[in-house]
Tab-separated table of C-alpha atoms in Angstrom:
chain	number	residue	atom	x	y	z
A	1	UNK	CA	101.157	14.247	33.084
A	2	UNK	CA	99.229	12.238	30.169
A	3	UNK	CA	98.555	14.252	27.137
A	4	UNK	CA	95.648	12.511	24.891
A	5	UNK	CA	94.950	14.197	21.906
A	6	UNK	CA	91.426	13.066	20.467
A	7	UNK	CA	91.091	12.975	16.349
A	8	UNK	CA	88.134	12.170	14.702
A	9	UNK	CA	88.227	12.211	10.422
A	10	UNK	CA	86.659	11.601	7.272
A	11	UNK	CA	88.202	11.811	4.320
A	12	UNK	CA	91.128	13.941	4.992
A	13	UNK	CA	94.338	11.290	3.950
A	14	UNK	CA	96.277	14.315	2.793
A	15	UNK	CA	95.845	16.652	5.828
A	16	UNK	CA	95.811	13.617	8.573
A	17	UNK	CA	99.561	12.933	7.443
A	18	UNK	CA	100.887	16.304	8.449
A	19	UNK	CA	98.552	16.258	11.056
A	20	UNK	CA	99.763	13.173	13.111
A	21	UNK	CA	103.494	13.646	12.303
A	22	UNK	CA	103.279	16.615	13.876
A	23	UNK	CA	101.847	15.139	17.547
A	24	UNK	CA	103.474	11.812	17.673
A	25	UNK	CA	106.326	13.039	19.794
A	26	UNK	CA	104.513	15.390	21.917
A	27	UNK	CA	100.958	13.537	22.823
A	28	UNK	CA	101.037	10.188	25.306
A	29	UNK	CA	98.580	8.754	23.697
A	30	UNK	CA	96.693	9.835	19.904
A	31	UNK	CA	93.088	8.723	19.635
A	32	UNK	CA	92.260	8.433	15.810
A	33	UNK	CA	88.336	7.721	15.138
A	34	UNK	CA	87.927	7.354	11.246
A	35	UNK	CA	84.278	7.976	10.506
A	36	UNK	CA	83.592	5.988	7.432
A	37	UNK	CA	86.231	7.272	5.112
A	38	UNK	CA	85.994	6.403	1.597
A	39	UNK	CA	90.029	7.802	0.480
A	40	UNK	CA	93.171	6.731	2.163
A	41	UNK	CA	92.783	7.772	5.588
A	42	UNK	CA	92.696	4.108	7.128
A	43	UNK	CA	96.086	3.216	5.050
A	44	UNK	CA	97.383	6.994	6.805
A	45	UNK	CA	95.826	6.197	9.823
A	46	UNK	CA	96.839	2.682	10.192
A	47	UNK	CA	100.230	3.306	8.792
A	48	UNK	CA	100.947	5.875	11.967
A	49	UNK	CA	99.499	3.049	14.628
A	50	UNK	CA	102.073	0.481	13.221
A	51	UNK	CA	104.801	2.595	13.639
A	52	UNK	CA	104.005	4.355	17.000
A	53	UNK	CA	102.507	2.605	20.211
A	54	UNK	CA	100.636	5.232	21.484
A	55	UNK	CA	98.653	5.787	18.421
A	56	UNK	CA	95.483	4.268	18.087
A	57	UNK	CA	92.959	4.279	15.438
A	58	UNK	CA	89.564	2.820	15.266
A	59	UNK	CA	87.908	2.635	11.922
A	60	UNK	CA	83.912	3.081	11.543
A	61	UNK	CA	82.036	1.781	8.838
A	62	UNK	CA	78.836	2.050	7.680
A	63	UNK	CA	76.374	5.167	8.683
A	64	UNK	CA	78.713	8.330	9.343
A	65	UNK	CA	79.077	9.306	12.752
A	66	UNK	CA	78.918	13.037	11.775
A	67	UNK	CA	80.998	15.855	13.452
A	68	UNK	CA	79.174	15.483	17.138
A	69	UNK	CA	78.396	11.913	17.658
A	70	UNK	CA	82.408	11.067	16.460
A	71	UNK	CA	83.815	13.310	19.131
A	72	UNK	CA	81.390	11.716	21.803
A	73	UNK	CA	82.530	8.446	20.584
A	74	UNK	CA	86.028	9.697	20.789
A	75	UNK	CA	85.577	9.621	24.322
A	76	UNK	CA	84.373	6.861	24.918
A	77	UNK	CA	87.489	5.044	24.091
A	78	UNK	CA	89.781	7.042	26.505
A	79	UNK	CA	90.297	7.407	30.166
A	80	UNK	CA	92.344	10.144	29.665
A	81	UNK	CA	92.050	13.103	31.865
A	82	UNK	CA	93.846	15.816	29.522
A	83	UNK	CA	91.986	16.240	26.288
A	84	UNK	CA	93.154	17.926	23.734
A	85	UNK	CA	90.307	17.745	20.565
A	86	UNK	CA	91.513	18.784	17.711
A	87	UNK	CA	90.731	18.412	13.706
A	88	UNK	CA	92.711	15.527	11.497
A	89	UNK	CA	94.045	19.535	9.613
A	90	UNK	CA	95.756	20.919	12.592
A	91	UNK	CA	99.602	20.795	12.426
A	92	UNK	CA	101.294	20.881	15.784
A	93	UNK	CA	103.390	24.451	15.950
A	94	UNK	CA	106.810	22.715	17.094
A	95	UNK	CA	108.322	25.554	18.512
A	96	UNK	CA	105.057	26.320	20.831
A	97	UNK	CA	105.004	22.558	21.834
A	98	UNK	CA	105.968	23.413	25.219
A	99	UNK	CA	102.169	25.306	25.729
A	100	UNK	CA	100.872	22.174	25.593
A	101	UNK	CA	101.915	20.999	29.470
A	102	UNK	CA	101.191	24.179	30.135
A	103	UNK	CA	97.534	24.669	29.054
A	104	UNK	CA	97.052	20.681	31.197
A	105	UNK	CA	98.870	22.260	34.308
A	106	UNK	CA	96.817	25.359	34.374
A	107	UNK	CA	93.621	25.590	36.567
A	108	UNK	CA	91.641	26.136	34.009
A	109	UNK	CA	89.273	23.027	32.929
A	110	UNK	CA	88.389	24.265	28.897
A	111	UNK	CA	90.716	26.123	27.229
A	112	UNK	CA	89.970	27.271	24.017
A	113	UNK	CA	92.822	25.848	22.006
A	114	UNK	CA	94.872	29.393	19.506
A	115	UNK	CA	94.703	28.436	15.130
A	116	UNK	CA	96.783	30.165	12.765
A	117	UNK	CA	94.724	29.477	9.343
A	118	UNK	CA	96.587	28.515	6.364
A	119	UNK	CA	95.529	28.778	2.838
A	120	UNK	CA	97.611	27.885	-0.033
A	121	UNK	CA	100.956	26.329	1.183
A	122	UNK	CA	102.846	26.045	3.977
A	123	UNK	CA	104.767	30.493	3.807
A	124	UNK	CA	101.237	31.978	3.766
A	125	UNK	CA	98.347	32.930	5.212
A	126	UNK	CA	94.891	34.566	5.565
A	127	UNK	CA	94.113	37.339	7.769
A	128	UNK	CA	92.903	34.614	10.354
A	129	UNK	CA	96.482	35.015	12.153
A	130	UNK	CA	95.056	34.268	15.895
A	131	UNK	CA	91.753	32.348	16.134
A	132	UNK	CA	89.771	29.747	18.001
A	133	UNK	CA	87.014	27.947	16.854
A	134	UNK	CA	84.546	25.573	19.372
A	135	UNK	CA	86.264	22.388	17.814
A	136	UNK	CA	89.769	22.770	18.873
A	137	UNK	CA	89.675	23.030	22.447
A	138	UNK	CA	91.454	21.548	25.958
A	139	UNK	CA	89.351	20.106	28.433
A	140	UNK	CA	90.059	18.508	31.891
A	141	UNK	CA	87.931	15.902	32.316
A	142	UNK	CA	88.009	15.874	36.277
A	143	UNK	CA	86.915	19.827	35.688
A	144	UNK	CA	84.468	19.355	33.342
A	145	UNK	CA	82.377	16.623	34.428
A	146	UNK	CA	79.871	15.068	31.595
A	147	UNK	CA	81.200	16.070	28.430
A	148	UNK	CA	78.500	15.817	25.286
A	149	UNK	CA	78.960	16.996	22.306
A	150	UNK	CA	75.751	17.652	20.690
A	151	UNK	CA	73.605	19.431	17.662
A	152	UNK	CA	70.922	21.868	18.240
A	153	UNK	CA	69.058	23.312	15.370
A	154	UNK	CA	71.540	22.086	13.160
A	155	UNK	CA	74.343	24.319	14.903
A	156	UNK	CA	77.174	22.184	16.116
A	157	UNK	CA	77.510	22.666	19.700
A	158	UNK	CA	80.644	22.236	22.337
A	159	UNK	CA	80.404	21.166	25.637
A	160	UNK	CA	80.988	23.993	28.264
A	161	UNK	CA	81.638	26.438	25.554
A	162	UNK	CA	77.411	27.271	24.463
A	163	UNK	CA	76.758	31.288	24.092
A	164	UNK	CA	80.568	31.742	25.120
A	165	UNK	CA	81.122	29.106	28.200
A	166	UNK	CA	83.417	29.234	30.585
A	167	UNK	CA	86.468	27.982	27.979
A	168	UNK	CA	89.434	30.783	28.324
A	169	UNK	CA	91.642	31.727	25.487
A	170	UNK	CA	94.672	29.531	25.482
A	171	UNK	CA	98.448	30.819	24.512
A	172	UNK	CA	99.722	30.545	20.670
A	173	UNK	CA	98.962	30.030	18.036
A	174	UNK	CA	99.663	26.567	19.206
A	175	UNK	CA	98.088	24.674	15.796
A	176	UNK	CA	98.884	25.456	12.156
A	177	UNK	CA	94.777	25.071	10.947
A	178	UNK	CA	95.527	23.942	7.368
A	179	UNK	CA	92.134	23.756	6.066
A	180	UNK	CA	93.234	25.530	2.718
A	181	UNK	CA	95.445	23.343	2.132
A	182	UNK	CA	93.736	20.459	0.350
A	183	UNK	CA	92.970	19.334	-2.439
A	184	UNK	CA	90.172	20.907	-4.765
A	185	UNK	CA	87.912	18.002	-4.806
A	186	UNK	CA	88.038	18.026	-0.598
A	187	UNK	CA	87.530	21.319	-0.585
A	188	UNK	CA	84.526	21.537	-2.363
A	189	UNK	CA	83.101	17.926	-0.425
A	190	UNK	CA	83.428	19.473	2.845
A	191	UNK	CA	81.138	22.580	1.996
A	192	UNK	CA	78.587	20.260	0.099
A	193	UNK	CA	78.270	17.705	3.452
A	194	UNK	CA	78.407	20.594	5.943
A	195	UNK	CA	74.745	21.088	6.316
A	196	UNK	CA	74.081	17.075	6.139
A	197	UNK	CA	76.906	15.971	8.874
A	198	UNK	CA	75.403	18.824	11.057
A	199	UNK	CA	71.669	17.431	10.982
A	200	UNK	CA	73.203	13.377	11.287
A	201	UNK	CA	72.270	12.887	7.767
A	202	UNK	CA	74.107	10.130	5.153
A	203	UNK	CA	74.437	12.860	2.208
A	204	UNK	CA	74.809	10.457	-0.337
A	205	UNK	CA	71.392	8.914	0.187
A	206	UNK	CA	69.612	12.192	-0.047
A	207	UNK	CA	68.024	12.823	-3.709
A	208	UNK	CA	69.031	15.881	-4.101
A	209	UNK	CA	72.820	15.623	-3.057
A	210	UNK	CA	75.334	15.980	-5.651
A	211	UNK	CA	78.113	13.785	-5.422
A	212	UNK	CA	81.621	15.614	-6.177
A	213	UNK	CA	83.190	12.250	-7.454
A	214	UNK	CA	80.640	12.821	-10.259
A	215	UNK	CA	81.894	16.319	-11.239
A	216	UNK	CA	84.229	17.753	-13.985
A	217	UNK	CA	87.802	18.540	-13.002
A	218	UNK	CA	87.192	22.140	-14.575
A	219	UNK	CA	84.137	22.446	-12.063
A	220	UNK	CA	85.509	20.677	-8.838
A	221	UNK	CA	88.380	23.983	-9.007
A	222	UNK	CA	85.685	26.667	-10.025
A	223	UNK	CA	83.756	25.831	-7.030
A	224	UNK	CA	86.818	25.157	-5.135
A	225	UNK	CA	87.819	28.776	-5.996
A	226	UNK	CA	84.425	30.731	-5.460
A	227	UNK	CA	84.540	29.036	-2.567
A	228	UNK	CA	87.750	30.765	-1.410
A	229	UNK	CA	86.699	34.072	-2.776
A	230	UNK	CA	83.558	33.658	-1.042
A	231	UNK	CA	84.574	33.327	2.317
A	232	UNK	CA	83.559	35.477	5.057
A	233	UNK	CA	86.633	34.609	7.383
A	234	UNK	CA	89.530	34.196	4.799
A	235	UNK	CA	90.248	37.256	2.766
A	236	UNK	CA	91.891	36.019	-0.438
A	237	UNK	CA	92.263	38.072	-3.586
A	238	UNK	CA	93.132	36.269	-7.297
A	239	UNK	CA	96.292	37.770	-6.806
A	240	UNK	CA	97.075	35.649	-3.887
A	241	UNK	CA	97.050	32.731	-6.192
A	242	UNK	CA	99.447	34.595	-8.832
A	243	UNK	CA	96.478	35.996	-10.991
A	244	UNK	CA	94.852	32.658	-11.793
């Protein structure tokens, strides 16, 4: 049984190396799709396909792909069968490796794919124990049929799994979901280009687009922070962070 796990990223260096050491020894073959990075993810990404044979990246440049046309070019450069799509800021949990084959060998053809969130550092986390989201999921392609990943109305859409699909709720958590675990500055990018990648927009030609390379230190963390606080999923208190 070939596992294929199916990466696209943009801008995540720091997450992506975490990331792919954690799959190299349990995926066949690691798709990498980097969609116009501007950081270090092609040295990460590159770095990773040296060393390892069944790792392949493919850099884009130019226009940004955004979130649903990456994953639909994704697939276009595998014949895999067992797709596993996951985030370039999911860390493989070792010791659940083994649900892996598992979730493939089931008769199930989309299987939502079990997150435990991380905020922080690597001994704690939010409230988000268990979760799913439509990004991380298994799919069979045989099962499936055409797969499409699409935006509608500027929500971002997964194939099989509109108004609450047919995908079942896999075992786990099977992926550490580190997305509080980044930088400040990467932090704060991701929620500015959220509402651009969604609609296939280049934020940095829009007008009114602030770019976060332009901002103070001091601001990049406010934001960062009240973007923490803020959150509707992730529960964190300023005593979480020691009072700061």
């Amino acid at each position: 049984m070939r596992l294929t796990a199916l990466i696209p990223v943009y801008n995540d260096d720091y997450t992506l190396r975490f990331c792919l050491a954690s799959l190299v020894e349990h995926f066949d073959e690691i798709v990498v799709l980097d969609d116009a990075s501007t950081d270090d993810t092609p040295d990460v990404a590159a770095d990773f396909a040296r060393r390892h044979a069944h790792v392949r990246y493919h850099r884009h440049q130019g226009r940004q792909y955004g979130w649903a046309e990456a994953r639909n070019r994704l697939l276009s450069l595998t014949d895999g069968e067992h797709l596993f799509w996951l985030d370039a800021d999911d860390v493989l949990c070792e010791y659940n490796a083994k649900l892996l084959k598992k979730i493939a060998a089931g008769k199930a053809g989309v299987v939502k794919l079990r997150l435990c969130e991380m905020w922080g550092d690597f001994y704690h986390t939010t409230q988000r124990l268990r979760h799913y989201d439509r990004c991380h999921v298994y799919m069979r392609r045989s099962a499936v049929g055409g797969i499409l990943w699409c935006t509608k109305g500027g929500a971002f859409s997964a194939p099989q799994l509109q108004n609450g699909g047919s995908g079942i709720r896999g075992p786990g958590p099977l992926f550490f979901h580190i997305k509080g675990v980044k930088p400040d500055r990467r932090l704060v990018e991701r929620q500015h280009i959220r509402p651009y990648l969604r609609n296939r927009q280049r934020p940095d030609n829009l007008a009114d687009f602030v770019r976060v390379e332009d901002m103070p230190d001091e601001e990049v963390h406010r934001l960062a922070l009240r973007m923490l606080f803020r959150s509707r999923q992730d529960h964190l208190t300023p005593t979480y962070l020691g009072g700061g």
